């Protein structure tokens, strides 16, 4: 965890006070992104994790209705063992589908950790954009270029610089505005699973969508079988059969509409897998006018998705980091948008602005109280030190300001009056 460096003017006692305020927390407790963590950082969801409950209900409720109202007719219509096997397969498909949903939603999709400082201009083997180099020749002070040229399988690919994560995104990486993270091989952010779809969970996402399609078709077929059995048993028309088993009619309509949606999604992603594209790349028509450098043929593309080893997460969310108590307090107060363990805090949190907004005239008294705690209480003849931030060689860090504000509130105005009397 990066902290603001101690200014040279701080005494040993001041440093001791600040060190006493440091505490050890886990990475997920001060994570900068918008993710939600459970089970002590072992499970990571997106900020819209509540949508997963809607998805679960859309899967489970139709299955429960089928088991409660349609399964009896299925068991009677077929052989006893065959009818029970049909219901058992339905339950097995449902459990399998829910497991894939949790594997997709509750894992790191491929988040790239943020940098603590901007990268150097030539930190890797990539080259700068020629347009940027031309503009910098006429400009005065060079800045980080917005893009870099990277060669992928003989094709030049431009990678962009992320201002939020302070890194050049690897090829096929993009910053998700919902999760506030750079995700490797970013496909899209799926609201149905409440998580980004990236390199580490795309396989499970496709398996979830395809298994949902199979589940819908399974319920659709056997709901129709139930209606046909009713028509043959009572020698009635289709409408009368629907009246005798209305749940079967509802399930037929529901699964028909749902199968078009998830089935179309399955076919679309199967096309993306065979051509080695992502949804993000396909929607932007990146490979309409040029060769796709990642396309290695249909068979190899399929093997890359389903048979390659899933890389380990680049972020250890359960690792211990040391943070200042003041910055940790500010993080917990700002709507659960904590500070990253890799980035020093550069500005005040909005929610703690009232506590940090100390009047300039009172700040020198607060500073004198900190000195008095460390045994450096100012004597009566010593002139008062005035801190002028404009002419000073160092800035007062936000962490020290927060600590000073908290200390002043604890001491109260009475202690400050005593210090003023001693000064006179």
mmCIF file of N, CA, C and O in Angstrom, residues 1 12 17 21 30-31 35 40 53 65 85 98 133 138 177 195 204 212 224 276 296 313 316 321 332 370 377 383 403:
data_model
loop_
_atom_site.group_PDB
_atom_site.id
_atom_site.type_symbol
_atom_site.label_atom_id
_atom_site.label_comp_id
_atom_site.label_asym_id
_atom_site.label_seq_id
_atom_site.Cartn_x
_atom_site.Cartn_y
_atom_site.Cartn_z
ATOM 1 N N UNK A 1 0.844 -1.191 0.000
ATOM 2 C CA UNK A 1 0.000 0.000 0.000
ATOM 3 C C UNK A 1 0.874 1.234 0.000
ATOM 4 O O UNK A 1 1.758 1.364 0.836
ATOM 5 N N UNK A 12 9.616 13.198 15.001
ATOM 6 C CA UNK A 12 9.533 11.765 15.260
ATOM 7 C C UNK A 12 8.223 11.419 15.932
ATOM 8 O O UNK A 12 7.611 10.381 15.670
ATOM 9 N N UNK A 17 2.709 8.929 15.681
ATOM 10 C CA UNK A 17 1.250 9.022 15.709
ATOM 11 C C UNK A 17 0.653 8.465 14.427
ATOM 12 O O UNK A 17 -0.334 7.725 14.430
ATOM 13 N N UNK A 21 -1.640 4.812 13.487
ATOM 14 C CA UNK A 21 -2.931 4.808 12.808
ATOM 15 C C UNK A 21 -2.987 3.803 11.660
ATOM 16 O O UNK A 21 -4.039 3.601 11.079
ATOM 17 N N UNK A 30 -10.249 -2.785 0.430
ATOM 18 C CA UNK A 30 -9.899 -1.452 -0.063
ATOM 19 C C UNK A 30 -9.824 -1.462 -1.591
ATOM 20 O O UNK A 30 -9.056 -0.704 -2.192
ATOM 21 N N UNK A 31 -10.609 -2.340 -2.209
ATOM 22 C CA UNK A 31 -10.584 -2.459 -3.677
ATOM 23 C C UNK A 31 -11.191 -1.237 -4.328
ATOM 24 O O UNK A 31 -12.246 -0.750 -3.926
ATOM 25 N N UNK A 35 -16.728 -3.764 -7.578
ATOM 26 C CA UNK A 35 -17.145 -5.141 -7.354
ATOM 27 C C UNK A 35 -17.665 -5.354 -5.940
ATOM 28 O O UNK A 35 -17.364 -4.590 -5.022
ATOM 29 N N UNK A 40 -15.261 -13.458 2.545
ATOM 30 C CA UNK A 40 -13.910 -12.997 2.824
ATOM 31 C C UNK A 40 -13.063 -12.752 1.601
ATOM 32 O O UNK A 40 -11.845 -12.946 1.636
ATOM 33 N N UNK A 53 -30.363 -12.796 -8.925
ATOM 34 C CA UNK A 53 -31.543 -13.393 -8.312
ATOM 35 C C UNK A 53 -32.717 -13.431 -9.295
ATOM 36 O O UNK A 53 -33.513 -14.377 -9.288
ATOM 37 N N UNK A 65 -42.795 -25.224 -11.549
ATOM 38 C CA UNK A 65 -44.152 -25.385 -12.079
ATOM 39 C C UNK A 65 -44.285 -26.680 -12.873
ATOM 40 O O UNK A 65 -45.312 -27.380 -12.784
ATOM 41 N N UNK A 85 -37.285 -40.908 -14.944
ATOM 42 C CA UNK A 85 -35.999 -40.530 -15.527
ATOM 43 C C UNK A 85 -36.089 -39.174 -16.228
ATOM 44 O O UNK A 85 -35.147 -38.371 -16.172
ATOM 45 N N UNK A 98 -27.555 -23.813 -13.004
ATOM 46 C CA UNK A 98 -27.318 -22.877 -11.901
ATOM 47 C C UNK A 98 -25.861 -22.861 -11.476
ATOM 48 O O UNK A 98 -25.317 -21.804 -11.108
ATOM 49 N N UNK A 133 4.344 10.685 -32.044
ATOM 50 C CA UNK A 133 5.735 11.135 -32.104
ATOM 51 C C UNK A 133 5.857 12.413 -32.920
ATOM 52 O O UNK A 133 6.640 13.299 -32.593
ATOM 53 N N UNK A 138 6.843 18.841 -32.078
ATOM 54 C CA UNK A 138 6.520 20.265 -32.067
ATOM 55 C C UNK A 138 6.120 20.757 -30.697
ATOM 56 O O UNK A 138 6.190 21.944 -30.417
ATOM 57 N N UNK A 177 -16.944 0.244 -17.717
ATOM 58 C CA UNK A 177 -17.409 1.418 -16.968
ATOM 59 C C UNK A 177 -18.319 1.034 -15.814
ATOM 60 O O UNK A 177 -18.497 1.822 -14.880
ATOM 61 N N UNK A 195 -21.995 -9.535 -14.039
ATOM 62 C CA UNK A 195 -20.546 -9.640 -14.044
ATOM 63 C C UNK A 195 -20.019 -9.372 -15.442
ATOM 64 O O UNK A 195 -20.727 -9.566 -16.444
ATOM 65 N N UNK A 204 -17.397 -20.460 -19.195
ATOM 66 C CA UNK A 204 -18.558 -20.799 -18.369
ATOM 67 C C UNK A 204 -19.797 -20.028 -18.817
ATOM 68 O O UNK A 204 -20.917 -20.529 -18.710
ATOM 69 N N UNK A 212 -28.859 -23.294 -20.838
ATOM 70 C CA UNK A 212 -30.174 -22.682 -20.655
ATOM 71 C C UNK A 212 -31.054 -22.918 -21.881
ATOM 72 O O UNK A 212 -32.271 -23.155 -21.760
ATOM 73 N N UNK A 224 -45.348 -29.940 -24.569
ATOM 74 C CA UNK A 224 -46.127 -30.290 -25.747
ATOM 75 C C UNK A 224 -46.566 -31.759 -25.708
ATOM 76 O O UNK A 224 -47.679 -32.103 -26.122
ATOM 77 N N UNK A 276 -12.957 -16.523 -33.522
ATOM 78 C CA UNK A 276 -12.083 -15.923 -32.500
ATOM 79 C C UNK A 276 -12.279 -14.410 -32.412
ATOM 80 O O UNK A 276 -11.338 -13.622 -32.552
ATOM 81 N N UNK A 296 -7.121 -18.382 -35.773
ATOM 82 C CA UNK A 296 -6.179 -19.450 -36.110
ATOM 83 C C UNK A 296 -6.876 -20.644 -36.762
ATOM 84 O O UNK A 296 -6.322 -21.742 -36.781
ATOM 85 N N UNK A 313 -5.895 -15.868 -11.516
ATOM 86 C CA UNK A 313 -6.244 -14.457 -11.327
ATOM 87 C C UNK A 313 -4.989 -13.641 -11.042
ATOM 88 O O UNK A 313 -4.097 -14.071 -10.304
ATOM 89 N N UNK A 316 -4.708 -10.958 -6.024
ATOM 90 C CA UNK A 316 -4.924 -11.758 -4.819
ATOM 91 C C UNK A 316 -5.773 -10.924 -3.866
ATOM 92 O O UNK A 316 -5.261 -10.102 -3.107
ATOM 93 N N UNK A 321 -2.629 -5.938 3.131
ATOM 94 C CA UNK A 321 -1.960 -4.682 2.807
ATOM 95 C C UNK A 321 -2.093 -3.750 3.998
ATOM 96 O O UNK A 321 -3.017 -3.871 4.803
ATOM 97 N N UNK A 332 -14.555 3.913 3.759
ATOM 98 C CA UNK A 332 -15.801 3.299 4.187
ATOM 99 C C UNK A 332 -16.947 4.289 4.204
ATOM 100 O O UNK A 332 -18.107 3.892 4.117
ATOM 101 N N UNK A 370 -0.825 18.606 17.991
ATOM 102 C CA UNK A 370 -0.107 17.379 17.624
ATOM 103 C C UNK A 370 1.305 17.420 18.179
ATOM 104 O O UNK A 370 1.834 16.441 18.691
ATOM 105 N N UNK A 377 5.797 20.488 23.076
ATOM 106 C CA UNK A 377 4.864 21.593 23.320
ATOM 107 C C UNK A 377 5.600 22.917 23.247
ATOM 108 O O UNK A 377 6.700 23.078 23.790
ATOM 109 N N UNK A 383 7.763 31.931 19.080
ATOM 110 C CA UNK A 383 6.726 32.446 18.154
ATOM 111 C C UNK A 383 5.967 31.307 17.516
ATOM 112 O O UNK A 383 6.465 30.203 17.375
ATOM 113 N N UNK A 403 -6.282 13.135 9.722
ATOM 114 C CA UNK A 403 -5.885 12.803 11.074
ATOM 115 C C UNK A 403 -5.948 14.030 11.973
ATOM 116 O O UNK A 403 -6.380 13.960 13.125
#
